[in-house]
mmCIF file of C-alpha atoms in Angstrom:
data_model
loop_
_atom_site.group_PDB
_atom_site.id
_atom_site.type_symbol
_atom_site.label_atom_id
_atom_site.label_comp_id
_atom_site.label_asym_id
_atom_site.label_seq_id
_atom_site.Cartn_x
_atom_site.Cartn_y
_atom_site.Cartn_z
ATOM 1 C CA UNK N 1 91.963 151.690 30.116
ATOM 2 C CA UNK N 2 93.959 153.912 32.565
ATOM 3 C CA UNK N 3 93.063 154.552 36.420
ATOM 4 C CA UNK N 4 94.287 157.018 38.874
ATOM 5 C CA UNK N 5 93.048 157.278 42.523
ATOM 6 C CA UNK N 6 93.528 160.045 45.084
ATOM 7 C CA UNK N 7 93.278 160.195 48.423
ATOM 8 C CA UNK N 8 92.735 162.976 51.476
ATOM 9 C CA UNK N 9 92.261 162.052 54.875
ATOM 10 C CA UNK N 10 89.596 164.234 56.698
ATOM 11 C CA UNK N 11 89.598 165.285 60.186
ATOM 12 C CA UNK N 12 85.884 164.851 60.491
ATOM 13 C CA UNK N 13 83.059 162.333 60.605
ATOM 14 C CA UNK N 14 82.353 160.834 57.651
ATOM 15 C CA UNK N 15 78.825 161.991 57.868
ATOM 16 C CA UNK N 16 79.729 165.792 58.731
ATOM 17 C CA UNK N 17 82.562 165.279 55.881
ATOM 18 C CA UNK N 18 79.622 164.137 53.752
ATOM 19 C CA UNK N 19 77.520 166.940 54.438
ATOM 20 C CA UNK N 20 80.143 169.703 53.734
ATOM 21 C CA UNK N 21 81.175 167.651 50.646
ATOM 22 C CA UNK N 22 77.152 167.242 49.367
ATOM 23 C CA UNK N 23 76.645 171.105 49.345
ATOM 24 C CA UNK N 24 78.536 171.726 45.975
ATOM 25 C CA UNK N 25 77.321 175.325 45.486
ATOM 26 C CA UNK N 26 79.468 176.261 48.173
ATOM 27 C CA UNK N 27 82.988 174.622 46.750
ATOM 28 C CA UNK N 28 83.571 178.046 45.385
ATOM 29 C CA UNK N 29 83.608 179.263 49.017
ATOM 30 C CA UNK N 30 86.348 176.980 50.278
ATOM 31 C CA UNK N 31 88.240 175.609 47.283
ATOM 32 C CA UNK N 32 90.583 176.717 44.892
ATOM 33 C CA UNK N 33 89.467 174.516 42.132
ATOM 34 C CA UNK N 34 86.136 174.933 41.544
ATOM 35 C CA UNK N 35 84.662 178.289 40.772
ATOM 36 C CA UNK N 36 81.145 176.945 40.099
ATOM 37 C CA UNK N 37 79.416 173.731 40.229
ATOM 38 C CA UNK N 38 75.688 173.775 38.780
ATOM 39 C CA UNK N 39 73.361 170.414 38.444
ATOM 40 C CA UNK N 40 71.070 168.401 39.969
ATOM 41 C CA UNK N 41 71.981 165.180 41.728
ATOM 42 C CA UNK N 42 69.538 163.202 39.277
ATOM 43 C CA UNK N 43 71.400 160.139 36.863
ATOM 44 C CA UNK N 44 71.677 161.289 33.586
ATOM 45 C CA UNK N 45 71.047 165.227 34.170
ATOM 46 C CA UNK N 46 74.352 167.329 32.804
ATOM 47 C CA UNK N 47 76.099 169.291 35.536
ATOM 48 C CA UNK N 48 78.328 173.028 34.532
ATOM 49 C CA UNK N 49 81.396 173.041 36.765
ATOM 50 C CA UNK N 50 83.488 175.962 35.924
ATOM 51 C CA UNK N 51 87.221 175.567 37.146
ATOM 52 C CA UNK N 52 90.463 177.204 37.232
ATOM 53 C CA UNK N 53 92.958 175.175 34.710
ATOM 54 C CA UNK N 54 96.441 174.902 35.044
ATOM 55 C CA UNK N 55 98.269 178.239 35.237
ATOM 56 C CA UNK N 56 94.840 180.067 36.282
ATOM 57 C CA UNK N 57 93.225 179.425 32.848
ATOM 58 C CA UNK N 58 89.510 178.804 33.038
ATOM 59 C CA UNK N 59 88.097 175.464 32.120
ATOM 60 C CA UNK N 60 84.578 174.210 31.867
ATOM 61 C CA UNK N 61 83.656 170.702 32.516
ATOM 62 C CA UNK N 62 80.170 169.774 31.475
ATOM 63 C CA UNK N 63 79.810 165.814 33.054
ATOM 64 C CA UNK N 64 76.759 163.701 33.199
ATOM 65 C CA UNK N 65 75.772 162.469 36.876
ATOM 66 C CA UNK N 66 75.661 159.141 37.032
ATOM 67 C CA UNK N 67 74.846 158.071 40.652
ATOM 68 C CA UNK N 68 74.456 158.861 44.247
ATOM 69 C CA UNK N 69 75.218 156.173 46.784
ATOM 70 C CA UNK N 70 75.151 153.671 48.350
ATOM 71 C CA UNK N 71 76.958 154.776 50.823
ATOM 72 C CA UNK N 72 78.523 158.247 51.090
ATOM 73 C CA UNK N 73 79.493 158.147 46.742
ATOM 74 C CA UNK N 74 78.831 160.524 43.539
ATOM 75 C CA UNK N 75 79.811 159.180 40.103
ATOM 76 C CA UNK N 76 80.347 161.359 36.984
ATOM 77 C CA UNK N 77 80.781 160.687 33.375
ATOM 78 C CA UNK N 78 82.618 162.786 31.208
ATOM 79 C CA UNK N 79 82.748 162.271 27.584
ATOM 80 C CA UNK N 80 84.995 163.224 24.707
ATOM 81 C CA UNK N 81 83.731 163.165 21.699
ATOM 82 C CA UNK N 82 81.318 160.486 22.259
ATOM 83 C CA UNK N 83 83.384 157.861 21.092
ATOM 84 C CA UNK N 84 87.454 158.613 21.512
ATOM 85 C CA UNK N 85 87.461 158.613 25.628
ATOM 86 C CA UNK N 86 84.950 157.941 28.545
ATOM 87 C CA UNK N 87 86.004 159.328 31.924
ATOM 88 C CA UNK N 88 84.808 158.356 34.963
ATOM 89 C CA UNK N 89 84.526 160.217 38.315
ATOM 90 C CA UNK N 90 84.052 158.583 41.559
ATOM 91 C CA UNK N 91 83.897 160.534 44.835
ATOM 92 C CA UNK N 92 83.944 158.469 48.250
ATOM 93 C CA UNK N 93 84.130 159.660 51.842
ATOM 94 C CA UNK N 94 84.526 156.587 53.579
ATOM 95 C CA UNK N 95 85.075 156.666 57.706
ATOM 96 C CA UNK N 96 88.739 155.721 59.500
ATOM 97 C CA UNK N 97 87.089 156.283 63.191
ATOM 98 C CA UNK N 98 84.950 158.059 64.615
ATOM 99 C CA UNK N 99 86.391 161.430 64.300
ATOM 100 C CA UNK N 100 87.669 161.026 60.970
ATOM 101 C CA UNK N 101 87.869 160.146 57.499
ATOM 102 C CA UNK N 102 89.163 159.512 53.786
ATOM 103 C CA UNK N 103 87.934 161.535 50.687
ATOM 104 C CA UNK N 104 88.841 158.828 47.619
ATOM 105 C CA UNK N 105 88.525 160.086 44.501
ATOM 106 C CA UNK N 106 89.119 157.276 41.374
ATOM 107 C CA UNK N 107 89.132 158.123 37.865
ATOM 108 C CA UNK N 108 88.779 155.432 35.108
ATOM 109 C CA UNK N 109 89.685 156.214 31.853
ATOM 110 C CA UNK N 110 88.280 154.133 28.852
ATOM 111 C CA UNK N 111 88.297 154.344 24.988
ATOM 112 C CA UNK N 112 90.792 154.957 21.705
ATOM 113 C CA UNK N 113 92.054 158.053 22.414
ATOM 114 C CA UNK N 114 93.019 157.425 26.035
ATOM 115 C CA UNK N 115 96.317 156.058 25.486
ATOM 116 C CA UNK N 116 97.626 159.103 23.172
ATOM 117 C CA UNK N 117 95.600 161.692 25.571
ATOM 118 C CA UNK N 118 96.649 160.500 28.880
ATOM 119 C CA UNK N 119 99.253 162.687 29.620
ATOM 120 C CA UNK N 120 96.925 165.558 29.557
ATOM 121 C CA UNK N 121 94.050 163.465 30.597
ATOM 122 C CA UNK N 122 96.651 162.758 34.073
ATOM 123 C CA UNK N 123 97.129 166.391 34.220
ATOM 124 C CA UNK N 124 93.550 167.747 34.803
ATOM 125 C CA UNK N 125 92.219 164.851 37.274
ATOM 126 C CA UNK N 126 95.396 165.340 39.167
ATOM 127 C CA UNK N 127 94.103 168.798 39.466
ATOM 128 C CA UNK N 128 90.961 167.544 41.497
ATOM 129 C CA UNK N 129 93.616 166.978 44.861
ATOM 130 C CA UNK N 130 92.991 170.228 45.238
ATOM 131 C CA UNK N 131 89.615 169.563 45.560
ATOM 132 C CA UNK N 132 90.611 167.354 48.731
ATOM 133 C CA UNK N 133 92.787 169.139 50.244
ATOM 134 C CA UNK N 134 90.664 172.752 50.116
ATOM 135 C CA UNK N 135 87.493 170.083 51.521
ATOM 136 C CA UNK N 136 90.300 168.983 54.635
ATOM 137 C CA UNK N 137 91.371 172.453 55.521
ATOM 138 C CA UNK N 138 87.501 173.665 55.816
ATOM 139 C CA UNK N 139 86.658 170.227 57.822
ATOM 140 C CA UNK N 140 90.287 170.859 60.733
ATOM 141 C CA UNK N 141 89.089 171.949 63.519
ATOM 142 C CA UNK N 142 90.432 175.350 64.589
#
């Protein structure tokens, strides 16, 4: 099993954060990363989130939702093959005070192939920063 976690602090209410974070048709509009994200928030149902790879290439994820909450928390699954490497995605916005807050993102990586994929596994959730930092920029205050 491998893990990576990343972390962006918000300048925002976790709630308002939240909110922002919750509306995922609109990532395209303020993020880099994502050029589409299509699914409902419903365990089980199969989300379509188009993304720009490394070096501009397109890439298409196709991840299960797992679950919402508690708390202010989305979990994915992502599978490859169904038996060589189970990836889990865990978004968090947790509060720091009352006018801000941390987006943590943590990534578990399980199975066979995991070991001998990691490198490139590493790559492409290290990707999802930008994620957090395009979702801090649209939360600063002008």
């Amino acid at each position: 099993m491998r893990h990576l976690a990343l972390s962006t602090p918000l300048d925002a209410p976790a709630d308002a954060a939240w909110a922002v974070f919750l509306d995922t048709t609109a990532w395209p509009e303020w993020g880099r990363l994502v050029v589409a994200a299509r699914g409902e928030r419903v365990p089980g149902h199969r989300w379509t989130m188009d993304l720009v790879g490394a070096e501009g290439t397109p890439r298409q994820l196709r991840p299960r939702f797992v679950a919402e909450g508690p708390g202010r928390r989305l979990v994915f699954e992502t599978r490859i093959a169904w038996w060589a490497a189970r990836l889990v995605h865990t978004f968090r916005i947790d509060p720091v005070d009352d006018g801000s807050s941390v987006l943590e993102q943590e990534f578990v990586a399980s199975g066979p192939l995991v070991l001998p994929l990691w490198p490139w596994l590493h790559a492409g959730m290290a990707q999802f920063s930008e994620l957090g930092d395009d979702l801090a920029r649209r939360l600063r205050p002008d």
